[in-house]
Amino acid sequence: MFKNTIEHTDNGLLIKFSGDLDTLAAKDLADEFDAVLPQCGCDVVIDLSDLKYISSGGLRQLLIVRKAVRSLGGTMTTIGVSADILQIFRLSGFDEMFGVK
Amino acid sequence: MKKSRLLRLFLVPVLTLAISIAAIEVCISVAERRIVQMIDEEVILGRDNLSYSLKQYIESAASIEYGFASSFCSLDSSGVFRLLKSERRGLTPDIAYEKMRSFLSVYPDFDAAYMIFEKGILAECDDDSFAGGIWSSDINTWIDLREYFDPFNSKLYRRGIDTLCSNYYSPIMDLSVDDSPSSVHVIPIYDDKDGLVGEIWFKYNLEWSGTFFSSFRQCQDSPVFLVDQDVCKVDMSNIPNSAGKPVLPLIDSLSGGAVSTLDDYFITEAIYYGIERTFTLKRGRERYRVYVSELEGHNLSFVQILSESQIYKSINEFKCVLLLLSVIAILAVFLLSTLSFRKLYESESENISVHREMKIASGLQEHLLPPSLPEVPEARVEAVQRQAQLVGGDLYDCRVRRGKMLVCVGDVSGKGMPACMYMSMVSSHLRAQFETTSDPSAIMNSINDAICDRNATMMFCTMFLGVLDLQTGELEFCNAGHDRPALGTSEGWSFLEMVKNVPIGIEPGFNFVSQKLTLAPSDSLFIYTDGVTEARSSTGDLYGEARLLDLLGHYGPSSVLSDIDKFSIDAPQADDITMLRLTFKGKSE
């Protein structure tokens, strides 16, 4: 079961994912971000400490967020990336793109 | 829309509605008949009780009256009172008044007593008639009836002339004198030749009987009448029990004229139809239930009239509610079924056309995959692919050109149609590039730049691309974020360590780095997509790399697929699965 919360911070947005981010969950997420991101124009931090699994659809969703944030002059970083998720990021070469901290 | 479907859409609910309305009507009419039957039974029972009480009352009164009459005239064998000439001498007006006074003092239940005698009958009245009376309210005052009306020409008196009878009873209402209905019991007195010489009238108030009649009434506004043979009537139902005046004016039988006729029509009909009857009459648009029954031996009948709209009022309300409810229910069912039918129909037809297009796409996609794997003596290639849907985003390819064999497995993010289209783009670029170069990183760079050119959706493709020199066994490969292939050597199976590259389609201008290794004869490379390792069991467990690695020592792609099926039995395939095994045989002799 995937869940996400969006929080406005001083610097921008703090987004927290938990559960399994599969293709289906990514689809719902896209609609939500479409509404939030254009108003942002700021830095986005994504907390993945409670994320158990990410599919290629989920990766794509992160790529979309990254692209949108960068086009508005911001940066995207991910925090709390677990070893499993980091492995997936590394294998696909996304760890640098997602600004893993 | 077809005609038959139109018919089904409209005819069926209309028919259902008609049938249910008919069924309700039948039920209601049965219920109506039963209700009328019950009311009939109740009315007749009440009427029997009433007539018994009234008869008792009248007969006990009559016996008292007979005693009074016997004190001055004789009763013949046929029960008729006769005033003989010898008896007339003893009866003067004074004596008559005195008899009435003493009678009323003993029987105060009677309202009044009147004695009416024709000219020359009473002693001391040779030239005059006598019509005197006393009211029980003031027994010391004489009343001369002739001051109010002509009693000898009244309908009441004349009945004694028309018929030789011992007595009769008549309900009356003289509004000029009374404020409540009364009944008059008449004892005609004849001479010895059957000529009427006079009458005694006993008047008593019927107010007491109003209690009977009120309880007898079945519903409001249903009049109860007492009807005598001359069609005089008293509306008993409106007799006040304690206070107040009768609401409806009644017949003045003394003068013989109708003060008001509430329902003369019914009374006439009631008399016409007979004594003991229950029937329905129609007047204007309204139907009435009329009950008539005779008060035996007294020339009187009860008539009660119930309006059918009163009887059916509650049942009609019930019927309306029932009809309304059934119409609403049927319409609701009809609307729901029509909507769901239409929805089903539309989604079905949409599904059918989408499915058809998917099948075409699936056919096209098959052309993108190698129709058969190249067979060369230096290497053996096996591949299996199974998509989660009709079309998928996995690709594999194997081509040989100028002593070099290209093997490639790719995985487009996502599934279904979008992934398939993306995959076909990647695939066609790959073929085109391999025609010009066999450098894996150069091929990757070209594909990536072409795809990145227009990729707003951020779909990407992970891909392992290897080029094997069939002569030397040297494998140059480039991995664009794809799952690590496994390498099987004489020392066993392990995953290849990879230089980091990003997937295709994300970073324009990215410079892909390739690696090299040399395969010894019998070495194998196993390339797969994450549909293999991320296949899930029904309990949600992942197939995993370890299980895959264990299997690879003994089995090829087809057996791995069987093992995956065993593992994820009862769980739907979530992702496309592709596996390719390249085994280098060594330089051909």
XYZ file of C-alpha atoms in Angstrom:
690
model
C 0.000 0.000 0.000
C 1.567 3.248 -1.118
C 1.172 6.505 0.787
C 2.588 9.945 0.328
C 2.465 13.220 2.208
C 3.406 16.624 0.911
C 4.642 19.244 3.348
C 5.584 22.856 2.658
C 8.861 23.859 4.265
C 10.863 27.107 4.312
C 12.918 26.047 1.311
C 10.248 24.267 -0.658
C 8.547 20.922 -0.393
C 9.163 17.860 1.702
C 7.570 14.817 0.130
C 7.449 11.550 1.990
C 6.816 8.213 0.308
C 5.991 5.029 2.135
C 5.067 1.521 1.027
C 5.434 0.196 -2.517
C 5.744 2.715 -5.318
C 4.614 0.609 -8.256
C 3.279 1.670 -11.634
C -0.290 1.989 -10.378
C 0.646 4.149 -7.394
C 2.895 6.230 -9.630
C -0.074 7.013 -11.846
C -2.032 8.510 -8.916
C 1.055 10.331 -7.747
C 1.472 12.013 -11.123
C -1.928 13.698 -10.839
C -1.100 14.971 -7.391
C 2.271 16.385 -8.381
C 0.828 18.019 -11.456
C -1.195 20.195 -9.116
C 1.594 20.978 -6.642
C 4.815 21.283 -8.594
C 4.075 24.147 -10.987
C 3.397 26.385 -7.984
C 6.600 25.380 -6.319
C 9.637 26.781 -8.071
C 11.766 25.611 -5.181
C 13.821 22.781 -3.822
C 12.166 19.461 -3.316
C 13.307 16.914 -0.769
C 11.923 13.412 -1.045
C 12.036 11.257 2.030
C 12.198 7.594 1.061
C 12.959 6.138 4.493
C 9.654 4.221 4.537
C 9.699 3.185 0.888
C 9.837 -0.599 0.539
C 9.881 -1.047 -3.246
C 10.081 1.048 -6.350
C 9.189 -0.096 -9.851
C 10.427 1.355 -13.104
C 7.164 3.312 -13.224
C 8.077 4.737 -9.832
C 11.536 5.646 -11.031
C 9.997 7.384 -13.961
C 7.798 9.375 -11.610
C 10.880 10.536 -9.729
C 12.452 11.498 -13.049
C 9.386 13.564 -13.918
C 9.552 15.361 -10.579
C 13.235 16.000 -11.086
C 12.665 17.370 -14.560
C 9.844 19.650 -13.419
C 11.823 20.947 -10.438
C 14.938 21.585 -12.531
C 12.989 23.417 -15.223
C 11.814 25.829 -12.506
C 15.371 26.338 -11.272
C 15.197 24.104 -8.204
C 16.891 20.920 -7.176
C 15.630 17.524 -6.172
C 17.289 15.453 -3.477
C 16.313 12.177 -1.878
C 16.945 11.334 1.758
C 16.587 8.217 3.850
C 17.271 5.945 0.896
C 17.446 2.367 2.123
C 20.097 -0.082 0.920
C 17.606 -1.941 -1.277
C 16.337 1.170 -2.935
C 19.835 2.535 -3.296
C 20.791 -0.695 -5.060
C 17.991 -0.144 -7.541
C 19.058 3.469 -8.030
C 22.670 2.417 -8.551
C 21.856 -0.370 -10.965
C 19.894 1.955 -13.147
C 22.361 4.766 -12.696
C 19.857 7.036 -11.025
C 21.612 7.531 -7.701
C 23.417 10.662 -8.804
C 20.440 12.012 -10.690
C 18.236 11.710 -7.625
C 20.784 13.485 -5.427
C 20.882 10.719 -2.875
C 22.026 12.036 0.522
C -29.436 1.683 -32.231
C -31.255 -1.365 -33.502
C -35.022 -1.612 -33.519
C -35.018 -4.740 -31.390
C -32.911 -3.020 -28.746
C -35.307 -0.036 -28.719
C -38.155 -2.443 -28.210
C -36.345 -4.141 -25.393
C -35.484 -0.818 -23.763
C -39.014 0.563 -23.758
C -41.424 -2.295 -24.218
C -40.143 -4.370 -21.330
C -40.537 -1.727 -18.604
C -43.889 -0.562 -19.992
C -45.173 -4.143 -19.993
C -43.812 -4.748 -16.501
C -45.517 -1.595 -15.306
C -48.829 -2.554 -16.904
C -48.726 -6.049 -15.458
C -47.933 -4.859 -11.959
C -50.651 -2.198 -12.090
C -53.140 -4.844 -13.205
C -52.018 -7.139 -10.392
C -52.404 -4.349 -7.844
C -55.861 -3.531 -9.217
C -56.944 -7.156 -8.853
C -55.670 -7.322 -5.269
C -57.340 -4.037 -4.402
C -60.682 -5.044 -5.881
C -60.593 -8.289 -3.915
C -59.800 -6.298 -0.781
C -62.609 -3.853 -1.593
C -65.146 -6.612 -1.945
C -64.039 -8.081 1.339
C -64.240 -4.715 3.100
C -67.756 -4.074 1.787
C -68.745 -7.527 2.933
C -67.364 -6.844 6.400
C -69.133 -3.501 6.632
C -72.392 -5.120 5.487
C -72.100 -7.721 8.203
C -71.324 -5.114 10.822
C -74.177 -2.832 9.780
C -76.704 -5.646 9.777
C -75.576 -6.839 13.199
C -75.796 -3.321 14.633
C -79.197 -2.830 13.055
C -80.528 -6.055 14.556
C -79.409 -4.939 17.991
C -80.965 -1.539 17.511
C -84.268 -2.795 16.243
C -84.501 -5.182 19.168
C -83.941 -2.358 21.674
C -86.339 -0.037 19.923
C -89.007 -2.698 19.690
C -88.723 -3.421 23.375
C -89.090 0.223 24.143
C -92.060 0.735 21.861
C -93.869 -2.345 23.050
C -93.485 -1.503 26.692
C -94.739 2.005 25.921
C -97.628 0.555 23.924
C -98.818 -1.621 26.767
C -98.982 1.439 29.005
C -100.903 3.337 26.320
C -103.341 0.469 25.862
C -104.079 0.619 29.581
C -104.794 4.321 29.237
C -107.163 3.810 26.297
C -108.953 0.935 28.007
C -109.958 3.258 30.833
C -112.616 4.913 28.683
C -113.218 2.726 25.614
C -113.465 -0.924 24.821
C -111.110 -3.198 22.909
C -112.842 -5.471 20.433
C -111.799 -8.978 19.532
C -109.705 -7.768 16.592
C -107.693 -5.465 18.835
C -109.352 -2.230 17.678
C -110.493 0.377 20.227
C -114.153 1.436 19.952
C -115.916 4.286 21.746
C -119.483 3.171 22.130
C -122.360 5.627 22.451
C -122.898 4.599 26.047
C -119.238 5.345 26.818
C -119.296 8.813 25.254
C -121.566 10.191 27.956
C -118.974 9.636 30.605
C -116.190 11.381 28.684
C -116.194 15.135 28.889
C -113.238 17.414 27.976
C -112.563 17.933 31.657
C -112.438 14.186 32.259
C -110.182 13.768 29.203
C -107.763 16.421 30.532
C -107.833 14.835 33.967
C -107.051 11.375 32.498
C -104.111 12.748 30.545
C -102.777 14.701 33.546
C -102.846 11.715 35.822
C -101.267 9.531 33.079
C -98.361 11.910 32.608
C -97.841 12.274 36.329
C -97.402 8.503 36.556
C -95.362 8.143 33.306
C -93.110 11.199 32.984
C -91.122 9.495 30.172
C -93.865 10.522 27.798
C -93.490 14.043 26.481
C -97.128 14.680 25.868
C -100.537 13.115 25.500
C -103.211 14.356 23.105
C -106.824 13.319 22.682
C -108.528 14.291 19.462
C -112.225 13.745 18.931
C -114.460 14.786 16.127
C -117.429 17.107 16.433
C -120.182 15.807 18.735
C -118.327 12.781 20.016
C -117.419 13.885 23.540
C -120.108 14.789 26.014
C -120.554 18.529 26.341
C -119.049 18.982 22.882
C -122.104 18.705 20.702
C -121.159 21.485 18.335
C -117.401 21.284 18.543
C -114.474 18.989 18.096
C -111.909 18.389 20.799
C -108.108 18.465 20.372
C -106.626 18.876 23.788
C -103.307 17.866 25.168
C -100.937 18.118 28.099
C -97.178 18.321 28.091
C -95.318 16.536 30.818
C -93.216 19.658 31.355
C -96.301 21.394 32.739
C -99.107 19.002 33.541
C -101.390 21.672 34.936
C -101.726 23.574 31.653
C -104.128 22.531 28.916
C -103.176 22.908 25.348
C -105.508 23.164 22.428
C -103.725 21.647 19.393
C -105.976 23.590 17.038
C -104.072 26.732 17.981
C -101.022 25.282 16.148
C -102.440 23.386 13.202
C -105.498 21.521 11.993
C -104.991 18.094 13.530
C -107.986 16.530 11.781
C -106.461 17.209 8.373
C -102.971 16.080 9.279
C -101.407 13.118 7.624
C -100.987 11.478 10.991
C -104.664 11.643 11.846
C -105.873 10.672 8.422
C -104.059 7.402 8.482
C -106.597 6.175 11.011
C -109.359 6.967 8.525
C -107.666 5.245 5.611
C -106.849 2.055 7.439
C -108.692 0.288 10.174
C -105.901 -0.398 12.620
C -105.319 -0.687 16.333
C -102.329 1.631 16.520
C -99.439 2.960 14.608
C -96.237 4.659 15.211
C -94.775 7.630 13.488
C -91.527 9.456 13.929
C -92.107 13.161 13.791
C -90.270 16.362 14.029
C -92.277 19.455 14.492
C -89.722 22.171 14.491
C -92.240 24.751 15.603
C -92.738 22.905 18.863
C -89.790 20.618 19.448
C -86.076 20.935 19.363
C -85.466 17.236 19.102
C -87.166 14.457 17.200
C -90.003 12.594 18.721
C -92.095 9.669 17.910
C -95.811 9.588 18.147
C -97.723 6.483 18.918
C -101.253 6.720 17.671
C -104.224 4.758 18.919
C -107.186 5.340 16.603
C -110.617 5.064 18.145
C -113.533 3.942 16.042
C -117.254 3.841 16.562
C -119.142 0.558 16.340
C -119.319 0.858 12.553
C -115.617 1.280 11.822
C -115.893 5.056 11.516
C -112.971 6.982 13.015
C -114.194 9.149 15.847
C -110.949 10.210 17.395
C -107.359 9.361 18.242
C -105.051 9.347 21.193
C -101.530 10.536 20.502
C -98.694 9.698 22.812
C -95.590 11.622 22.103
C -92.263 10.631 23.463
C -88.837 11.991 22.864
C -86.441 9.898 20.857
C -83.403 11.599 22.236
C -82.481 8.502 24.216
C -82.342 6.410 21.092
C -79.802 8.767 19.559
C -77.201 6.985 21.638
C -78.056 3.769 19.869
C -78.001 5.388 16.515
C -74.754 7.195 17.062
C -72.944 4.042 17.995
C -74.641 2.393 15.069
C -73.128 4.804 12.581
C -70.222 3.355 10.709
C -68.616 6.545 9.622
C -69.205 10.256 9.641
C -71.899 11.680 7.430
C -73.728 8.422 7.153
C -77.326 9.167 8.000
C -79.546 6.666 9.765
C -83.244 7.051 9.155
C -86.360 5.653 10.610
C -88.876 5.453 7.832
C -92.566 4.889 8.282
C -94.910 3.649 5.626
C -95.853 7.154 4.589
C -92.253 7.925 3.989
C -91.869 10.175 6.895
C -88.468 10.132 8.310
C -86.384 11.182 11.193
C -82.669 11.472 10.814
C -81.650 9.707 13.949
C -77.970 10.050 13.378
C -78.044 13.726 14.087
C -79.963 13.575 17.289
C -77.863 15.225 19.934
C -77.168 12.955 22.847
C -76.860 15.593 25.472
C -76.769 19.135 24.215
C -77.205 21.047 21.006
C -79.792 20.879 18.324
C -80.272 18.462 15.442
C -78.105 19.503 12.586
C -80.399 18.352 9.861
C -83.970 19.440 9.496
C -86.487 16.664 9.501
C -89.915 15.806 8.302
C -92.966 17.290 9.848
C -95.299 14.367 9.631
C -98.099 16.183 11.384
C -98.593 18.659 8.583
C -97.610 16.019 6.050
C -95.143 18.277 4.294
C -91.455 17.929 4.021
C -89.538 20.541 5.959
C -86.424 19.385 4.210
C -85.516 16.298 2.371
C -82.007 15.266 3.051
C -82.075 12.196 0.978
C -85.628 11.727 -0.168
C -84.315 9.952 -3.177
C -82.770 7.245 -1.059
C -85.796 6.914 1.131
C -88.074 6.502 -1.848
C -85.727 3.986 -3.333
C -85.441 2.199 -0.004
C -89.188 1.840 0.271
C -89.495 0.884 -3.361
C -86.857 -1.785 -3.126
C -88.481 -3.377 -0.150
C -88.198 -3.986 3.475
C -85.142 -6.102 4.043
C -82.419 -5.226 1.642
C -78.916 -4.057 1.153
C -78.084 -2.460 -2.131
C -75.945 0.085 -3.920
C -77.395 3.238 -5.394
C -75.800 5.681 -7.732
C -76.508 9.361 -7.435
C -74.581 11.629 -9.745
C -70.995 10.482 -9.638
C -71.234 9.092 -6.153
C -72.216 5.582 -5.178
C -73.961 4.762 -1.932
C -74.428 1.632 0.047
C -78.000 1.556 1.403
C -79.162 -0.719 4.199
C -82.873 -1.094 4.827
C -84.528 -3.228 7.463
C -88.006 -3.370 8.896
C -88.865 -2.872 12.509
C -91.197 -5.771 12.643
C -94.849 -5.098 13.511
C -94.492 -1.335 13.542
C -94.544 -0.288 9.888
C -91.140 1.202 10.386
C -87.873 0.666 8.640
C -84.332 1.616 9.416
C -82.383 3.069 6.589
C -78.688 3.643 6.752
C -76.693 5.135 3.937
C -72.954 4.878 3.552
C -71.152 6.749 0.835
C -68.794 4.403 -0.979
C -66.175 7.106 -1.201
C -66.192 7.009 2.588
C -65.859 3.252 2.627
C -63.112 3.278 0.045
C -61.366 6.413 1.265
C -58.693 4.624 3.223
C -58.379 1.796 0.744
C -58.045 4.305 -2.105
C -55.292 6.131 -0.283
C -53.556 2.807 0.232
C -54.033 1.975 -3.440
C -52.535 5.297 -4.550
C -49.500 4.824 -2.330
C -49.056 1.265 -3.579
C -49.334 2.288 -7.218
C -46.963 5.191 -6.757
C -44.411 3.011 -5.015
C -44.561 0.334 -7.667
C -44.209 2.888 -10.455
C -41.183 4.407 -8.721
C -39.670 0.986 -8.095
C -40.169 -0.138 -11.684
C -38.810 3.114 -13.089
C -35.787 2.861 -10.818
C -35.090 -0.703 -11.856
C -35.626 0.218 -15.493
C -33.318 3.229 -15.334
C -30.623 1.357 -13.481
C -30.750 -1.602 -15.817
C -30.763 0.647 -18.885
C -27.839 2.653 -17.598
C -25.797 -0.358 -16.608
C -26.716 -2.082 -19.842
C -25.607 0.924 -21.853
C -22.448 1.293 -19.800
C -21.690 -2.367 -20.228
C -22.441 -2.154 -23.919
C -20.249 0.903 -24.407
C -17.370 -0.379 -22.331
C -17.682 -3.744 -24.037
C -17.533 -2.235 -27.500
C -14.698 0.029 -26.408
C -12.884 -2.959 -24.980
C -13.443 -4.886 -28.173
C -11.966 -2.163 -30.359
C -9.052 -1.549 -27.975
C -8.425 -5.254 -27.819
C -8.450 -5.462 -31.599
C -5.915 -2.634 -31.857
C -3.779 -4.220 -29.162
C -3.739 -7.424 -31.123
C -2.575 -5.575 -34.214
C 0.100 -3.847 -32.133
C 1.072 -7.181 -30.658
C 1.478 -8.578 -34.148
C 3.612 -5.614 -35.141
C 5.718 -5.980 -32.040
C 6.482 -9.551 -32.884
C 8.070 -8.298 -36.093
C 10.415 -6.157 -34.041
C 11.732 -9.240 -32.297
C 13.975 -11.529 -34.263
C 11.773 -14.049 -36.104
C 14.361 -16.688 -35.372
C 17.630 -16.445 -33.532
C 20.721 -16.570 -35.719
C 22.411 -19.905 -35.777
C 26.174 -19.765 -35.902
C 28.615 -22.496 -35.008
C 30.547 -20.241 -32.579
C 27.704 -19.418 -30.254
C 24.314 -20.508 -29.120
C 21.531 -18.124 -28.226
C 18.329 -19.012 -26.416
C 15.619 -16.510 -25.524
C 12.174 -16.495 -24.009
C 9.812 -13.651 -23.565
C 6.395 -13.409 -22.000
C 4.536 -10.168 -21.674
C 2.221 -9.288 -18.824
C -0.214 -7.824 -21.350
C -0.833 -8.255 -25.047
C 1.916 -5.822 -25.837
C 4.873 -5.014 -23.671
C 7.909 -2.899 -23.102
C 10.598 -5.581 -23.036
C 12.821 -6.101 -26.004
C 15.580 -8.428 -26.970
C 17.495 -8.769 -30.150
C 20.256 -10.863 -31.583
C 21.963 -10.135 -34.880
C 25.130 -11.201 -36.617
C 27.085 -8.913 -38.903
C 30.606 -9.297 -40.125
C 31.682 -11.844 -37.540
C 30.164 -9.925 -34.680
C 27.096 -10.982 -32.783
C 24.922 -8.383 -31.128
C 22.849 -9.415 -28.137
C 20.582 -7.002 -26.411
C 17.901 -7.051 -23.722
C 16.000 -3.935 -22.813
C 13.200 -2.898 -20.522
C 11.095 0.167 -21.048
C 9.623 1.683 -17.866
C 5.954 0.884 -17.635
C 3.881 -1.666 -19.462
C 1.328 -1.971 -22.193
C 0.829 0.240 -25.225
C 3.009 3.259 -24.281
C 5.916 0.982 -23.331
C 5.452 -0.968 -26.554
C 5.614 2.157 -28.705
C 8.693 3.376 -26.862
C 10.285 -0.014 -27.229
C 9.666 -0.086 -30.964
C 11.383 3.289 -31.286
C 14.404 2.023 -29.366
C 14.416 -1.200 -31.342
C 14.396 0.467 -34.750
C 17.167 2.860 -33.732
C 19.194 -0.110 -32.501
C 18.918 -1.964 -35.800
C 19.829 1.098 -37.765
C 22.859 1.785 -35.590
C 24.150 -1.782 -35.649
C 24.242 -1.552 -39.442
C 26.800 1.241 -39.143
C 28.842 0.371 -36.058
C 29.523 -2.463 -33.697
C 30.742 -0.228 -30.866
C 28.232 -0.640 -28.025
C 28.758 2.795 -26.476
C 28.444 4.496 -29.851
C 25.179 2.668 -30.475
C 23.910 3.623 -27.030
C 24.869 7.291 -27.466
C 23.019 7.512 -30.763
C 19.880 5.821 -29.465
C 19.895 7.961 -26.316
C 20.231 11.213 -28.213
C 17.479 10.250 -30.626
C 15.077 9.246 -27.852
C 15.877 12.172 -25.531
C 15.083 14.554 -28.327
C 11.405 14.309 -27.533
C 10.659 12.700 -24.232
C 8.331 14.837 -22.154
C 6.891 11.790 -20.460
C 10.256 10.809 -18.983
C 9.803 7.240 -20.026
C 13.115 5.510 -20.142
C 14.632 2.278 -21.236
C 17.243 0.256 -19.431
C 19.281 -1.830 -21.777
C 22.166 -4.248 -21.829
C 23.922 -4.299 -25.143
C 26.746 -6.660 -25.929
C 28.776 -7.297 -29.083
C 30.597 -10.607 -29.188
C 33.503 -11.212 -31.478
C 32.689 -14.705 -32.674
C 36.316 -15.397 -33.451
C 37.986 -14.229 -30.236
C 35.200 -14.477 -27.705
C 35.787 -10.888 -26.767
C 32.615 -9.304 -25.505
C 32.305 -5.549 -25.491
C 29.233 -4.408 -23.656
C 27.474 -1.336 -22.443
C 24.849 -1.295 -19.755
C 22.317 1.534 -19.652
C 20.988 1.095 -16.118
C 19.852 -2.441 -16.762
C 19.868 -5.369 -14.355
C 23.287 -6.931 -14.127
C 23.589 -10.001 -16.344
C 24.963 -13.172 -14.821
C 28.155 -14.715 -16.118
C 28.610 -18.434 -16.049
C 32.163 -19.714 -16.235
C 33.838 -22.894 -15.202
C 33.955 -21.390 -11.712
C 30.235 -20.948 -11.494
C 27.693 -18.213 -11.892
C 27.964 -14.628 -10.674
C 26.623 -11.241 -11.556
C 28.758 -8.988 -13.675
C 30.087 -5.834 -12.105
C 28.906 -2.872 -14.099
C 30.157 0.573 -14.902
C 27.471 3.065 -14.123
C 25.447 4.493 -16.992
C 21.990 6.090 -16.956
C 19.049 4.519 -18.743
C 18.277 5.588 -22.295
C 16.020 8.568 -22.793
C 16.735 10.724 -19.771
C 20.005 12.572 -20.137
C 20.572 13.999 -23.592
C 24.210 13.958 -24.607
C 25.139 11.423 -21.986
C 28.365 9.650 -22.774
C 27.851 5.914 -22.301
C 30.842 3.927 -21.119
C 31.382 0.383 -22.343
C 33.307 -2.512 -20.808
C 35.069 -5.545 -22.130
C 35.602 -9.144 -21.136
C 36.617 -12.288 -22.926
C 34.481 -15.375 -22.907
C 36.138 -18.736 -22.778
C 34.489 -21.563 -24.680
C 31.417 -22.819 -22.765
C 31.082 -19.541 -20.882
C 27.568 -18.212 -20.786
C 26.003 -14.842 -20.333
C 22.492 -14.685 -18.944
C 20.661 -11.418 -19.595
C 17.194 -10.793 -18.206
C 14.697 -8.115 -17.297
C 13.431 -7.321 -13.785
C 10.204 -9.209 -14.539
C 12.257 -12.287 -13.591
C 13.708 -11.229 -10.251
C 10.664 -9.180 -9.275
C 8.110 -11.876 -10.015
C 5.994 -12.230 -6.899
C 4.479 -15.214 -5.217
C 0.869 -15.162 -4.043
C 2.152 -14.192 -0.593
C 4.041 -11.226 -2.041
C 7.601 -12.589 -1.876
C 10.080 -11.650 -4.633
C 11.642 -14.315 -6.826
C 15.017 -12.691 -6.267
C 18.512 -12.851 -7.700
C 19.689 -15.651 -5.434
C 17.106 -18.138 -6.625
C 17.883 -17.202 -10.203
C 21.603 -17.657 -9.723
C 21.109 -21.087 -8.116
C 19.129 -22.265 -11.094
C 21.378 -20.980 -13.836
C 24.044 -23.638 -13.290
C 21.719 -26.337 -14.525
C 18.967 -24.783 -16.569
C 18.308 -22.481 -19.477
C 15.727 -19.701 -19.922
C 12.718 -21.974 -20.582
C 13.257 -23.895 -17.358
C 13.714 -20.660 -15.434
C 10.363 -19.509 -16.791
C 8.735 -22.746 -15.582
C 10.310 -22.189 -12.189
C 8.947 -18.640 -12.070
C 5.488 -20.010 -12.897
C 5.819 -22.493 -10.073
C 6.938 -19.730 -7.738
C 4.199 -17.265 -8.578
C 1.354 -19.739 -8.950
C -2.036 -18.062 -8.400
C -0.433 -14.623 -8.659
C -0.900 -12.617 -11.864
C 2.194 -11.782 -13.880
C 2.957 -8.190 -12.972
C 5.722 -7.356 -15.413
C 7.052 -8.468 -18.751
C 9.611 -11.270 -18.533
C 12.500 -11.597 -20.947
C 15.528 -13.888 -20.684
C 18.369 -14.455 -23.117
C 21.325 -16.830 -22.727
C 24.364 -16.535 -24.884
C 26.811 -19.411 -24.781
C 30.149 -19.079 -26.482
C 31.273 -22.325 -28.053
C 34.642 -21.201 -29.207
C 36.281 -20.681 -32.547
C 34.900 -22.988 -35.184
C 37.324 -25.202 -36.935
